[in-house]
Every structure is written in structure tokens, then in C-alpha cells.
PDB file of C-alpha atoms in Angstrom:
ATOM      1  CA  MET A   1      39.098   2.608   9.915  1.00 59.00           C
ATOM      2  CA  ASP A   2      41.660   2.832  13.192  1.00 61.00           C
ATOM      3  CA  ASN A   3      44.083   5.102  11.963  1.00 82.00           C
ATOM      4  CA  ILE A   4      42.083   7.566  10.173  1.00 93.00           C
ATOM      5  CA  ILE A   5      41.044  10.982  11.926  1.00 95.00           C
ATOM      6  CA  LEU A   6      38.696  13.174  10.295  1.00 95.00           C
ATOM      7  CA  GLY A   7      39.745  16.887  10.772  1.00 94.00           C
ATOM      8  CA  ASN A   8      41.946  16.197  13.481  1.00 94.00           C
ATOM      9  CA  ARG A   9      39.134  15.654  15.806  1.00 96.00           C
ATOM     10  CA  TYR A  10      37.201  12.861  14.340  1.00 97.00           C
ATOM     11  CA  GLN A  11      39.080   9.038  14.709  1.00 96.00           C
ATOM     12  CA  LEU A  12      37.412   6.616  12.450  1.00 96.00           C
ATOM     13  CA  GLN A  13      36.560   2.476  14.573  1.00 95.00           C
ATOM     14  CA  ASP A  14      33.379   0.713  13.001  1.00 94.00           C
ATOM     15  CA  LEU A  15      30.967   0.761   9.595  1.00 95.00           C
ATOM     16  CA  ILE A  16      28.222   1.106  11.454  1.00 92.00           C
ATOM     17  CA  GLY A  17      25.794   1.048   8.278  1.00 89.00           C
ATOM     18  CA  VAL A  18      25.837   1.770   4.081  1.00 87.00           C
ATOM     19  CA  GLY A  19      23.560   3.498   1.872  1.00 79.00           C
ATOM     20  CA  GLY A  20      22.179   5.276  -1.208  1.00 76.00           C
ATOM     21  CA  MET A  21      25.020   8.459  -1.470  1.00 82.00           C
ATOM     22  CA  ALA A  22      26.874   7.358   2.085  1.00 86.00           C
ATOM     23  CA  LYS A  23      27.970   5.006   4.642  1.00 91.00           C
ATOM     24  CA  VAL A  24      28.112   5.303   8.072  1.00 94.00           C
ATOM     25  CA  TYR A  25      30.760   4.795  10.533  1.00 96.00           C
ATOM     26  CA  LYS A  26      31.612   4.961  14.747  1.00 97.00           C
ATOM     27  CA  ALA A  27      34.054   7.704  15.665  1.00 97.00           C
ATOM     28  CA  THR A  28      35.389   8.594  18.906  1.00 97.00           C
ATOM     29  CA  ASP A  29      35.309  13.116  19.188  1.00 98.00           C
ATOM     30  CA  ARG A  30      38.751  13.184  20.480  1.00 97.00           C
ATOM     31  CA  LEU A  31      37.955  16.417  21.753  1.00 97.00           C
ATOM     32  CA  LEU A  32      34.967  15.992  23.262  1.00 96.00           C
ATOM     33  CA  GLN A  33      35.657  12.643  24.655  1.00 96.00           C
ATOM     34  CA  ARG A  34      32.397  10.971  22.930  1.00 97.00           C
ATOM     35  CA  ASP A  35      30.757   8.689  20.598  1.00 98.00           C
ATOM     36  CA  VAL A  36      29.246  10.222  16.995  1.00 98.00           C
ATOM     37  CA  ALA A  37      28.447   8.684  14.044  1.00 97.00           C
ATOM     38  CA  ILE A  38      30.041  10.621  10.743  1.00 96.00           C
ATOM     39  CA  LYS A  39      28.176   9.330   7.449  1.00 93.00           C
ATOM     40  CA  ILE A  40      30.458   9.940   4.347  1.00 93.00           C
ATOM     41  CA  LEU A  41      29.925  10.786   0.974  1.00 90.00           C
ATOM     42  CA  LYS A  42      30.255   8.225  -1.647  1.00 89.00           C
ATOM     43  CA  ASP A  43      33.130   8.753  -4.300  1.00 85.00           C
ATOM     44  CA  GLN A  44      30.527   9.272  -7.095  1.00 84.00           C
ATOM     45  CA  TYR A  45      29.200  12.075  -5.288  1.00 84.00           C
ATOM     46  CA  ALA A  46      32.558  13.236  -3.837  1.00 84.00           C
ATOM     47  CA  GLU A  47      33.338  14.561  -6.937  1.00 83.00           C
ATOM     48  CA  ASP A  48      30.499  16.220  -8.063  1.00 85.00           C
ATOM     49  CA  ASP A  49      30.455  20.155  -5.970  1.00 85.00           C
ATOM     50  CA  GLU A  50      26.787  21.333  -6.949  1.00 84.00           C
ATOM     51  CA  PHE A  51      25.695  17.580  -5.156  1.00 84.00           C
ATOM     52  CA  VAL A  52      28.440  18.854  -2.225  1.00 87.00           C
ATOM     53  CA  LYS A  53      26.827  21.575  -2.518  1.00 85.00           C
ATOM     54  CA  LYS A  54      23.220  20.538  -1.597  1.00 80.00           C
ATOM     55  CA  PHE A  55      24.708  18.156   0.669  1.00 81.00           C
ATOM     56  CA  SER A  56      26.209  20.182   2.572  1.00 85.00           C
ATOM     57  CA  ASN A  57      23.685  23.422   2.396  1.00 81.00           C
ATOM     58  CA  GLU A  58      21.075  20.244   3.684  1.00 77.00           C
ATOM     59  CA  ALA A  59      23.164  19.876   6.480  1.00 84.00           C
ATOM     60  CA  LEU A  60      22.777  22.935   8.053  1.00 86.00           C
ATOM     61  CA  SER A  61      19.797  23.612   7.846  1.00 81.00           C
ATOM     62  CA  ALA A  62      19.224  19.741   9.218  1.00 84.00           C
ATOM     63  CA  ALA A  63      21.812  21.336  11.936  1.00 89.00           C
ATOM     64  CA  ARG A  64      18.950  23.827  13.053  1.00 89.00           C
ATOM     65  CA  LEU A  65      16.280  21.094  14.422  1.00 92.00           C
ATOM     66  CA  THR A  66      16.641  20.213  18.289  1.00 93.00           C
ATOM     67  CA  HIS A  67      15.013  17.992  19.704  1.00 96.00           C
ATOM     68  CA  VAL A  68      14.648  14.961  21.318  1.00 97.00           C
ATOM     69  CA  ASN A  69      13.652  12.879  18.831  1.00 98.00           C
ATOM     70  CA  ILE A  70      15.804  13.984  15.901  1.00 97.00           C
ATOM     71  CA  VAL A  71      19.196  12.742  15.709  1.00 96.00           C
ATOM     72  CA  SER A  72      21.714  16.086  16.708  1.00 95.00           C
ATOM     73  CA  VAL A  73      23.690  16.763  13.514  1.00 95.00           C
ATOM     74  CA  TYR A  74      27.200  18.325  15.206  1.00 95.00           C
ATOM     75  CA  ASP A  75      29.751  19.387  13.082  1.00 94.00           C
ATOM     76  CA  ILE A  76      29.525  19.147   8.903  1.00 93.00           C
ATOM     77  CA  GLY A  77      33.520  19.223   7.228  1.00 93.00           C
ATOM     78  CA  GLU A  78      35.727  18.208   4.365  1.00 92.00           C
ATOM     79  CA  ASP A  79      39.574  16.698   4.158  1.00 93.00           C
ATOM     80  CA  MET A  80      42.128  14.492   2.065  1.00 91.00           C
ATOM     81  CA  ILE A  81      42.418  11.464   2.758  1.00 87.00           C
ATOM     82  CA  GLU A  82      44.596   9.747   0.445  1.00 84.00           C
ATOM     83  CA  GLY A  83      44.552  11.998  -2.418  1.00 84.00           C
ATOM     84  CA  LYS A  84      40.474  11.824  -1.650  1.00 88.00           C
ATOM     85  CA  LYS A  85      38.770  15.038  -0.498  1.00 90.00           C
ATOM     86  CA  ILE A  86      36.271  13.779   1.596  1.00 92.00           C
ATOM     87  CA  HIS A  87      33.224  15.070   2.673  1.00 93.00           C
ATOM     88  CA  TYR A  88      31.412  14.386   5.616  1.00 94.00           C
ATOM     89  CA  ILE A  89      28.808  15.154   8.328  1.00 94.00           C
ATOM     90  CA  VAL A  90      28.939  14.464  12.068  1.00 96.00           C
ATOM     91  CA  MET A  91      26.092  13.147  14.015  1.00 95.00           C
ATOM     92  CA  GLU A  92      24.924  12.064  17.080  1.00 96.00           C
ATOM     93  CA  TYR A  93      25.781   8.552  17.901  1.00 97.00           C
ATOM     94  CA  VAL A  94      22.637   6.097  19.497  1.00 96.00           C
ATOM     95  CA  ASP A  95      23.610   2.632  21.005  1.00 95.00           C
ATOM     96  CA  GLY A  96      20.843   0.512  19.506  1.00 95.00           C
ATOM     97  CA  GLU A  97      19.087  -0.766  16.250  1.00 96.00           C
ATOM     98  CA  THR A  98      17.100   0.567  13.745  1.00 96.00           C
ATOM     99  CA  LEU A  99      13.046   0.460  14.067  1.00 98.00           C
ATOM    100  CA  LYS A 100      13.244  -1.877  10.653  1.00 97.00           C
ATOM    101  CA  ASP A 101      15.920  -4.495  13.119  1.00 96.00           C
ATOM    102  CA  LEU A 102      12.920  -4.108  15.306  1.00 97.00           C
ATOM    103  CA  ILE A 103      10.444  -5.301  13.214  1.00 98.00           C
ATOM    104  CA  ASP A 104      12.282  -7.597  11.400  1.00 97.00           C
ATOM    105  CA  ARG A 105      12.327  -9.955  14.673  1.00 97.00           C
ATOM    106  CA  GLU A 106       9.462  -8.932  16.032  1.00 95.00           C
ATOM    107  CA  LYS A 107       7.499  -9.159  12.407  1.00 94.00           C
ATOM    108  CA  ILE A 108       4.000  -7.291  14.245  1.00 97.00           C
ATOM    109  CA  ILE A 109       4.499  -4.753  16.760  1.00 97.00           C
ATOM    110  CA  SER A 110       1.844  -4.618  19.211  1.00 96.00           C
ATOM    111  CA  ASN A 111      -0.828  -2.032  19.603  1.00 96.00           C
ATOM    112  CA  HIS A 112       0.897  -0.314  22.724  1.00 95.00           C
ATOM    113  CA  ASP A 113       4.117   0.356  20.993  1.00 96.00           C
ATOM    114  CA  ILE A 114       2.899   0.927  17.351  1.00 97.00           C
ATOM    115  CA  VAL A 115       1.007   4.975  19.470  1.00 96.00           C
ATOM    116  CA  ASP A 116       4.150   5.186  21.060  1.00 97.00           C
ATOM    117  CA  TYR A 117       6.822   4.912  18.577  1.00 98.00           C
ATOM    118  CA  SER A 118       4.081   6.714  16.093  1.00 98.00           C
ATOM    119  CA  ILE A 119       3.978   9.900  18.188  1.00 98.00           C
ATOM    120  CA  GLN A 120       7.556   9.564  18.493  1.00 98.00           C
ATOM    121  CA  ILE A 121       7.819  10.329  15.312  1.00 99.00           C
ATOM    122  CA  ALA A 122       5.077  12.738  14.371  1.00 98.00           C
ATOM    123  CA  GLN A 123       6.862  14.977  17.020  1.00 98.00           C
ATOM    124  CA  ALA A 124      10.070  14.610  15.363  1.00 98.00           C
ATOM    125  CA  LEU A 125       8.289  15.367  11.584  1.00 98.00           C
ATOM    126  CA  ASN A 126       6.165  18.337  14.021  1.00 97.00           C
ATOM    127  CA  GLN A 127       9.122  20.162  14.793  1.00 96.00           C
ATOM    128  CA  ALA A 128      11.379  19.464  10.853  1.00 94.00           C
ATOM    129  CA  HIS A 129       7.823  20.697   9.482  1.00 95.00           C
ATOM    130  CA  SER A 130       7.337  23.563  11.651  1.00 94.00           C
ATOM    131  CA  SER A 131      11.195  24.934   9.973  1.00 90.00           C
ATOM    132  CA  ASN A 132       9.869  24.154   6.572  1.00 89.00           C
ATOM    133  CA  ILE A 133      11.766  21.048   6.440  1.00 90.00           C
ATOM    134  CA  ILE A 134      10.977  18.059   5.036  1.00 92.00           C
ATOM    135  CA  HIS A 135      12.315  15.056   5.454  1.00 92.00           C
ATOM    136  CA  ARG A 136      11.101  13.453   2.138  1.00 91.00           C
ATOM    137  CA  ASP A 137      11.912   9.503   3.053  1.00 92.00           C
ATOM    138  CA  ILE A 138      10.834   8.615   6.674  1.00 96.00           C
ATOM    139  CA  LYS A 139      11.458   4.574   6.413  1.00 96.00           C
ATOM    140  CA  PRO A 140      12.241   2.549   9.603  1.00 97.00           C
ATOM    141  CA  GLN A 141      15.837   2.743   8.336  1.00 94.00           C
ATOM    142  CA  ASN A 142      16.083   5.877   8.821  1.00 94.00           C
ATOM    143  CA  ILE A 143      14.772   5.871  12.575  1.00 98.00           C
ATOM    144  CA  LEU A 144      17.072   4.242  15.667  1.00 97.00           C
ATOM    145  CA  MET A 145      15.714   3.631  18.798  1.00 97.00           C
ATOM    146  CA  ASP A 146      18.694   3.714  21.897  1.00 95.00           C
ATOM    147  CA  LYS A 147      17.741   0.338  24.419  1.00 91.00           C
ATOM    148  CA  TYR A 148      14.969   2.319  26.870  1.00 93.00           C
ATOM    149  CA  GLY A 149      12.640   2.546  23.814  1.00 94.00           C
ATOM    150  CA  LEU A 150      14.049   6.691  22.549  1.00 98.00           C
ATOM    151  CA  LEU A 151      12.993   7.454  18.892  1.00 98.00           C
ATOM    152  CA  LYS A 152      14.928   9.060  16.526  1.00 98.00           C
ATOM    153  CA  VAL A 153      14.669  10.319  13.536  1.00 97.00           C
ATOM    154  CA  THR A 154      17.388  10.732  11.293  1.00 93.00           C
ATOM    155  CA  ASP A 155      18.395  11.737   7.620  1.00 87.00           C
ATOM    156  CA  PHE A 156      16.957  14.688   8.392  1.00 82.00           C
ATOM    157  CA  GLY A 157      17.005  17.242   4.727  1.00 63.00           C
ATOM    158  CA  ILE A 158      19.882  15.100   3.374  1.00 63.00           C
ATOM    159  CA  ALA A 159      16.837  13.168   1.417  1.00 55.00           C
ATOM    160  CA  ARG A 160      15.841  16.301  -1.250  1.00 57.00           C
ATOM    161  CA  VAL A 161      19.469  16.000  -2.224  1.00 50.00           C
ATOM    162  CA  SER A 162      20.017  12.737  -3.078  1.00 46.00           C
ATOM    163  CA  THR A 163      16.826  11.601  -4.451  1.00 46.00           C
ATOM    164  CA  ASN A 164      17.480  12.272  -7.807  1.00 43.00           C
ATOM    165  CA  ALA A 165      20.890  11.130  -7.984  1.00 42.00           C
ATOM    166  CA  THR A 166      20.201   7.702  -5.899  1.00 40.00           C
ATOM    167  CA  ILE A 167      17.755   6.857  -8.229  1.00 37.00           C
ATOM    168  CA  THR A 168      20.981   7.989 -11.551  1.00 36.00           C
ATOM    169  CA  TYR A 169      23.839   5.936  -9.825  1.00 34.00           C
ATOM    170  CA  THR A 170      22.627   2.931  -7.285  1.00 38.00           C
ATOM    171  CA  SER A 171      19.433   0.466  -6.865  1.00 37.00           C
ATOM    172  CA  SER A 172      18.611   1.983  -3.612  1.00 42.00           C
ATOM    173  CA  ILE A 173      15.458   3.646  -4.474  1.00 46.00           C
ATOM    174  CA  LEU A 174      14.632  -0.040  -4.297  1.00 44.00           C
ATOM    175  CA  GLY A 175      14.581   0.112  -0.598  1.00 50.00           C
ATOM    176  CA  THR A 176      12.751   4.072  -0.910  1.00 86.00           C
ATOM    177  CA  VAL A 177      10.312   3.410  -3.020  1.00 94.00           C
ATOM    178  CA  HIS A 178       8.307   1.643  -0.680  1.00 96.00           C
ATOM    179  CA  TYR A 179       7.413   4.670   1.419  1.00 97.00           C
ATOM    180  CA  ILE A 180       7.557   7.441  -1.435  1.00 96.00           C
ATOM    181  CA  SER A 181       4.341   9.282  -0.975  1.00 96.00           C
ATOM    182  CA  PRO A 182       2.172   8.648  -4.188  1.00 97.00           C
ATOM    183  CA  GLU A 183       2.943  12.948  -5.084  1.00 96.00           C
ATOM    184  CA  GLN A 184       6.405  11.858  -5.260  1.00 93.00           C
ATOM    185  CA  ALA A 185       5.875   8.553  -7.943  1.00 94.00           C
ATOM    186  CA  LYS A 186       4.838  10.975  -9.681  1.00 93.00           C
ATOM    187  CA  GLY A 187       7.142  13.721  -9.642  1.00 90.00           C
ATOM    188  CA  LYS A 188       5.409  16.593  -7.764  1.00 90.00           C
ATOM    189  CA  PHE A 189       5.340  19.038  -5.050  1.00 88.00           C
ATOM    190  CA  VAL A 190       5.762  17.511  -2.056  1.00 90.00           C
ATOM    191  CA  ASP A 191       5.199  19.199   1.922  1.00 93.00           C
ATOM    192  CA  GLU A 192       4.302  18.007   5.280  1.00 96.00           C
ATOM    193  CA  LYS A 193       1.359  15.596   3.726  1.00 97.00           C
ATOM    194  CA  SER A 194       4.396  13.514   1.776  1.00 96.00           C
ATOM    195  CA  ASP A 195       6.531  12.888   5.068  1.00 97.00           C
ATOM    196  CA  LEU A 196       3.195  11.777   6.987  1.00 98.00           C
ATOM    197  CA  TYR A 197       2.059   9.377   3.526  1.00 98.00           C
ATOM    198  CA  SER A 198       5.838   7.576   4.136  1.00 98.00           C
ATOM    199  CA  LEU A 199       4.476   7.300   8.359  1.00 99.00           C
ATOM    200  CA  GLY A 200       1.426   5.820   7.104  1.00 99.00           C
ATOM    201  CA  VAL A 201       3.646   3.510   5.594  1.00 99.00           C
ATOM    202  CA  VAL A 202       5.654   2.953   8.516  1.00 99.00           C
ATOM    203  CA  MET A 203       2.670   2.095  10.728  1.00 99.00           C
ATOM    204  CA  TYR A 204       1.197  -0.157   8.058  1.00 99.00           C
ATOM    205  CA  GLU A 205       4.651  -2.354   8.258  1.00 99.00           C
ATOM    206  CA  MET A 206       4.671  -2.543  12.116  1.00 98.00           C
ATOM    207  CA  ALA A 207       1.566  -3.409  12.239  1.00 98.00           C
ATOM    208  CA  THR A 208       1.417  -6.694  10.140  1.00 98.00           C
ATOM    209  CA  GLY A 209       5.487  -7.202   9.304  1.00 97.00           C
ATOM    210  CA  LYS A 210       4.564  -6.271   5.272  1.00 97.00           C
ATOM    211  CA  VAL A 211       4.907  -3.031   3.181  1.00 98.00           C
ATOM    212  CA  PRO A 212       1.273  -2.024   1.799  1.00 98.00           C
ATOM    213  CA  PHE A 213       3.201  -2.286  -1.714  1.00 97.00           C
ATOM    214  CA  ASP A 214       5.459  -4.565  -2.883  1.00 95.00           C
ATOM    215  CA  ALA A 215       6.468  -5.866  -6.827  1.00 94.00           C
ATOM    216  CA  ASP A 216       9.346  -6.942  -8.554  1.00 91.00           C
ATOM    217  CA  ASN A 217      11.349  -3.723  -9.029  1.00 91.00           C
ATOM    218  CA  SER A 218      10.775   0.301  -8.402  1.00 92.00           C
ATOM    219  CA  VAL A 219       8.398   1.388 -11.489  1.00 94.00           C
ATOM    220  CA  GLY A 220       5.993  -1.521 -10.186  1.00 95.00           C
ATOM    221  CA  ILE A 221       5.497   0.004  -6.804  1.00 96.00           C
ATOM    222  CA  ALA A 222       5.343   3.099  -7.652  1.00 95.00           C
ATOM    223  CA  VAL A 223       2.790   2.963  -9.706  1.00 96.00           C
ATOM    224  CA  MET A 224       1.210   0.445  -7.396  1.00 97.00           C
ATOM    225  CA  HIS A 225       1.280   3.886  -4.921  1.00 98.00           C
ATOM    226  CA  ILE A 226      -0.240   6.392  -7.197  1.00 97.00           C
ATOM    227  CA  GLN A 227      -2.548   4.004  -8.731  1.00 97.00           C
ATOM    228  CA  ASP A 228      -3.615   0.916  -5.567  1.00 97.00           C
ATOM    229  CA  GLU A 229      -5.814   0.917  -2.441  1.00 97.00           C
ATOM    230  CA  PRO A 230      -4.484  -1.393   0.260  1.00 97.00           C
ATOM    231  CA  GLU A 231      -5.490  -4.170   1.147  1.00 98.00           C
ATOM    232  CA  SER A 232      -7.086  -2.676   5.381  1.00 98.00           C
ATOM    233  CA  PRO A 233      -3.655  -3.946   7.422  1.00 98.00           C
ATOM    234  CA  ILE A 234      -6.734  -5.313  10.437  1.00 98.00           C
ATOM    235  CA  LYS A 235      -7.131  -7.700   7.067  1.00 98.00           C
ATOM    236  CA  LEU A 236      -3.823  -9.289   7.872  1.00 98.00           C
ATOM    237  CA  ASN A 237      -3.800  -8.339  12.204  1.00 97.00           C
ATOM    238  CA  GLU A 238      -6.926  -9.263  14.070  1.00 96.00           C
ATOM    239  CA  ASN A 239      -5.445  -7.869  16.778  1.00 96.00           C
ATOM    240  CA  LEU A 240      -5.009  -4.395  15.496  1.00 96.00           C
ATOM    241  CA  SER A 241      -7.317  -1.777  17.111  1.00 94.00           C
ATOM    242  CA  PRO A 242      -9.977  -1.457  14.514  1.00 94.00           C
ATOM    243  CA  ARG A 243      -9.402   2.556  15.270  1.00 94.00           C
ATOM    244  CA  LEU A 244      -5.773   2.417  14.970  1.00 96.00           C
ATOM    245  CA  ASN A 245      -6.056   0.500  11.140  1.00 97.00           C
ATOM    246  CA  ASP A 246      -8.587   3.386  10.627  1.00 97.00           C
ATOM    247  CA  ILE A 247      -5.558   6.260  11.350  1.00 98.00           C
ATOM    248  CA  ILE A 248      -3.099   4.421   8.968  1.00 98.00           C
ATOM    249  CA  MET A 249      -5.602   4.328   6.269  1.00 98.00           C
ATOM    250  CA  LYS A 250      -6.137   8.175   6.741  1.00 98.00           C
ATOM    251  CA  LEU A 251      -2.753   8.154   6.401  1.00 99.00           C
ATOM    252  CA  LEU A 252      -2.624   5.781   3.106  1.00 99.00           C
ATOM    253  CA  GLU A 253      -4.811   8.773   1.188  1.00 98.00           C
ATOM    254  CA  LYS A 254      -4.304   9.086  -2.326  1.00 98.00           C
ATOM    255  CA  ASP A 255      -5.125  12.694  -1.792  1.00 97.00           C
ATOM    256  CA  PRO A 256      -3.022  14.899   0.513  1.00 97.00           C
ATOM    257  CA  GLN A 257      -5.957  16.501   1.026  1.00 97.00           C
ATOM    258  CA  LYS A 258      -7.958  13.150   2.464  1.00 98.00           C
ATOM    259  CA  ARG A 259      -4.821  13.176   4.962  1.00 98.00           C
ATOM    260  CA  PHE A 260      -4.080  14.268   8.406  1.00 98.00           C
ATOM    261  CA  LYS A 261      -3.279  18.537   8.484  1.00 97.00           C
ATOM    262  CA  ASN A 262      -0.708  18.151   9.705  1.00 98.00           C
ATOM    263  CA  ALA A 263       2.099  16.319  12.026  1.00 98.00           C
ATOM    264  CA  ASN A 264      -0.002  18.114  15.175  1.00 97.00           C
ATOM    265  CA  GLU A 265      -3.124  16.517  13.861  1.00 98.00           C
ATOM    266  CA  LEU A 266      -1.908  12.890  13.674  1.00 98.00           C
ATOM    267  CA  ILE A 267      -1.138  13.244  17.543  1.00 97.00           C
ATOM    268  CA  ARG A 268      -3.718  13.917  19.230  1.00 96.00           C
ATOM    269  CA  ALA A 269      -5.609  11.022  16.657  1.00 96.00           C
ATOM    270  CA  LEU A 270      -3.137   9.021  18.650  1.00 96.00           C
ATOM    271  CA  GLU A 271      -3.625  10.800  21.527  1.00 93.00           C
ATOM    272  CA  ASP A 272      -6.690  10.905  22.023  1.00 85.00           C
ATOM    273  CA  ASN A 273      -7.856   7.777  20.927  1.00 67.00           C
ATOM    274  CA  SER A 274      -5.489   5.564  23.264  1.00 66.00           C
ATOM    275  CA  TYR A 275      -7.710   3.836  25.161  1.00 57.00           C
ATOM    276  CA  ASP A 276      -9.208   2.525  22.152  1.00 64.00           C
ATOM    277  CA  ILE A 277      -6.242   1.830  20.381  1.00 63.00           C
ATOM    278  CA  GLY A 278      -3.880   0.073  22.897  1.00 54.00           C
ATOM    279  CA  VAL A 279      -2.625   1.336  26.030  1.00 54.00           C
ATOM    280  CA  ILE A 280      -5.825   0.290  27.680  1.00 44.00           C
ATOM    281  CA  LYS A 281      -8.746  -1.498  25.740  1.00 43.00           C
ATOM    282  CA  LYS A 282     -11.756  -1.431  27.216  1.00 40.00           C
ATOM    283  CA  GLU A 283     -12.231  -4.901  26.667  1.00 44.00           C
ATOM    284  CA  ASP A 284      -9.347  -5.435  28.873  1.00 42.00           C
ATOM    285  CA  THR A 285     -10.944  -3.651  31.432  1.00 36.00           C
ATOM    286  CA  ALA A 286     -14.274  -5.799  31.428  1.00 41.00           C
ATOM    287  CA  LYS A 287     -12.182  -8.646  32.235  1.00 40.00           C
ATOM    288  CA  ILE A 288     -11.084  -6.956  35.626  1.00 36.00           C
ATOM    289  CA  GLU A 289     -13.476  -8.062  38.346  1.00 42.00           C
ATOM    290  CA  LYS A 290     -14.624  -5.233  40.681  1.00 40.00           C
ATOM    291  CA  PRO A 291     -13.921  -5.669  44.226  1.00 40.00           C
ATOM    292  CA  LYS A 292     -16.826  -6.887  46.287  1.00 44.00           C
ATOM    293  CA  GLU A 293     -18.035  -3.772  48.570  1.00 43.00           C
ATOM    294  CA  ILE A 294     -17.962  -4.110  52.025  1.00 38.00           C
ATOM    295  CA  THR A 295     -20.594  -4.279  54.210  1.00 41.00           C
ATOM    296  CA  GLU A 296     -20.674  -4.011  58.392  1.00 42.00           C
ATOM    297  CA  THR A 297     -17.314  -4.565  59.523  1.00 41.00           C
ATOM    298  CA  THR A 298     -16.562  -4.178  63.532  1.00 39.00           C
ATOM    299  CA  PHE A 299     -13.388  -2.774  64.476  1.00 40.00           C
ATOM    300  CA  ILE A 300     -11.438  -3.184  68.014  1.00 39.00           C
ATOM    301  CA  PRO A 301      -9.750  -0.292  69.780  1.00 46.00           C
ATOM    302  CA  VAL A 302      -6.071  -1.803  69.346  1.00 42.00           C
ATOM    303  CA  VAL A 303      -5.677  -0.107  73.096  1.00 44.00           C
ATOM    304  CA  GLU A 304      -9.022  -2.385  74.426  1.00 47.00           C
ATOM    305  CA  ASN A 305      -7.230  -5.691  72.397  1.00 50.00           C
ATOM    306  CA  LYS A 306      -4.323  -5.155  74.661  1.00 49.00           C
ATOM    307  CA  LYS A 307      -6.724  -4.700  77.743  1.00 52.00           C
ATOM    308  CA  LYS A 308      -8.712  -8.635  77.128  1.00 53.00           C
ATOM    309  CA  LYS A 309      -5.031  -9.774  76.728  1.00 53.00           C
ATOM    310  CA  ASP A 310      -3.766  -8.420  80.244  1.00 57.00           C
ATOM    311  CA  GLU A 311      -6.744  -9.670  81.858  1.00 58.00           C
ATOM    312  CA  GLU A 312      -6.884 -13.495  80.708  1.00 58.00           C
ATOM    313  CA  LYS A 313      -3.653 -13.694  81.734  1.00 54.00           C
ATOM    314  CA  GLU A 314      -3.712 -12.410  84.967  1.00 58.00           C
ATOM    315  CA  LYS A 315      -7.049 -14.601  85.079  1.00 57.00           C
ATOM    316  CA  LYS A 316      -4.309 -17.683  84.757  1.00 55.00           C
ATOM    317  CA  LYS A 317      -2.046 -17.187  87.635  1.00 55.00           C
ATOM    318  CA  ASN A 318      -4.705 -17.414  89.958  1.00 52.00           C
TER     319      ASN A 318
END
């Protein structure tokens, strides 16, 4: 791929990800001399003019989002490579790993980090929702983490275009269906509360190392989202804060009206209860011994102390 240059500007390097509808490459922006990530539509989508039009429109909407916890969209374009039309999106390159990679490695994330990561994701959602953009595909694979622990949510706006086509063309829905809301599973209207449900699933997975619902096929998992109650995560992780357990279960309510009203309300709940949740545990503070009370202390002035030493030296001479 080193020899392929898109738009006479972006030189492709390594393949760094493959999704249901696109491949993602690390590339070099030769004009600005910086690394970027380029999402290239797979052939079956690139040939669908209606899909490409929606894809471009949604990418333009996502490009308006500017937030530290959102992967920036820099450019969109098309090119001809070896007789094939290539449609692509140029995005911010994040040098790190996905949240899914972290969960797979660590299995269970600490209370403190669950709160930290959840607040960052919720801040990204809050920014998008305020611009009337619903993500529709919040999952650990779409959350990137740099080496400093900064999270960035990617693929805003793209999920709305890809949902139906992804189910039709690929089996990647099996990976996504673990995180969809009940209303998505029913094919009903979705709003910001649907993204909050998906974030609840992500938080559940961070807390337990597993998703709340699993089955042999996507239909079975979707039905479980609609009908089944998730096992309380604290039963799978006894070290999970009870308050954090309650927040996760509220996010996973079947009825959207019983969830948090919006991402900002979730952020406040996490921040207001950070003392209980894991930033500082009350039981930990009880273990810290208080310093002993200082009773009466006699201070000897430095000048007086020096005077006494000089007198002692004089006596020795005599």
C-alpha cells in the first residue's frame, strides 16, 4: 500500500483495522506532514451510489464535531485506483489501542478507571447529542485510547448509514448486536438514550469482563436485549462499587424513560458519586491512621542553642 496515494495527498501505509463496511489504514498526509487514519469503503458499498451519498453526508455532519474525546474528521474524498472508484474519509490518527483491546487484556477494569473512561465517553456523547448526532454503534471497538489514557470515540454519524447495509452484506452485526439497545433491536426510533444504553453495556463489560447478553447468533442476542434482564454486574465482580453497579443497571433499563435523561445527567451522577465509586473509597479512608495529637513541645531558639555551645567550648579551653 506504500505506493498508493489518494487525492494526490494521502500516502497509505499499514492496514490497522477492518470493519463491516470499510478498511482503515494508517497514512501520511504529505501536505501537512502528519499521520492520519483513512477509512476506505469496501467495494460492495462503493458501488452503491445511494449509500455513498448518505455516507458522505454523515461524514460531513461528523466533521462538525470538535471535542477532545471525539476522533476528528479532516477530509472526505474519492479517487480512482486501478480502475476502481475509492471513497474515503480522512480522520485523526490515534496512536494507541481500542478499549476492547484493554478489556481483553485486563479482563476487569478498576472502579476508578471505569468512572474515568465512562465520563470521557459520556462527554463525547454529550457533545454529539447537543449537535443532534446519535452515534448508534457505541462499543469498545469504536473507542480508541492513547498512551496517556485519553479516550476518543470514533465513527460518529457513520453507523446510521451502515446499520441496514451491514446486516445485509456482512456478519459484523454479530459483534455490534451485543451493544444495541432494545429499541434498536426492535427497529424502532432511537435517540440519545439509545447511545446511553450502549454505554451501559460497555461499562458492564469493563466491570465484569463480559457482555450482559450472549448467544449463538445475532437474533438470539437481540431478543435477549428486548426480553431478558441482565445479571447484576456486582454478582460477577464483588469489588464493584454498589453505586457504580446501580448506575450501570439504570443505563440498561429496557424502557428508555427509566434511563438517565441525557449524557450530561450521567456525567453528573458519576462525578457526584466519585467519592463512593472509586476515586476515594470510604472504607479505605477508615484504614488511614490519624496523626497523634501533639502535646506540649519545648522549642530551643537557634541563637540560644549556639550560645550554649560556645560556652561549653570556652570551658574546655580553660
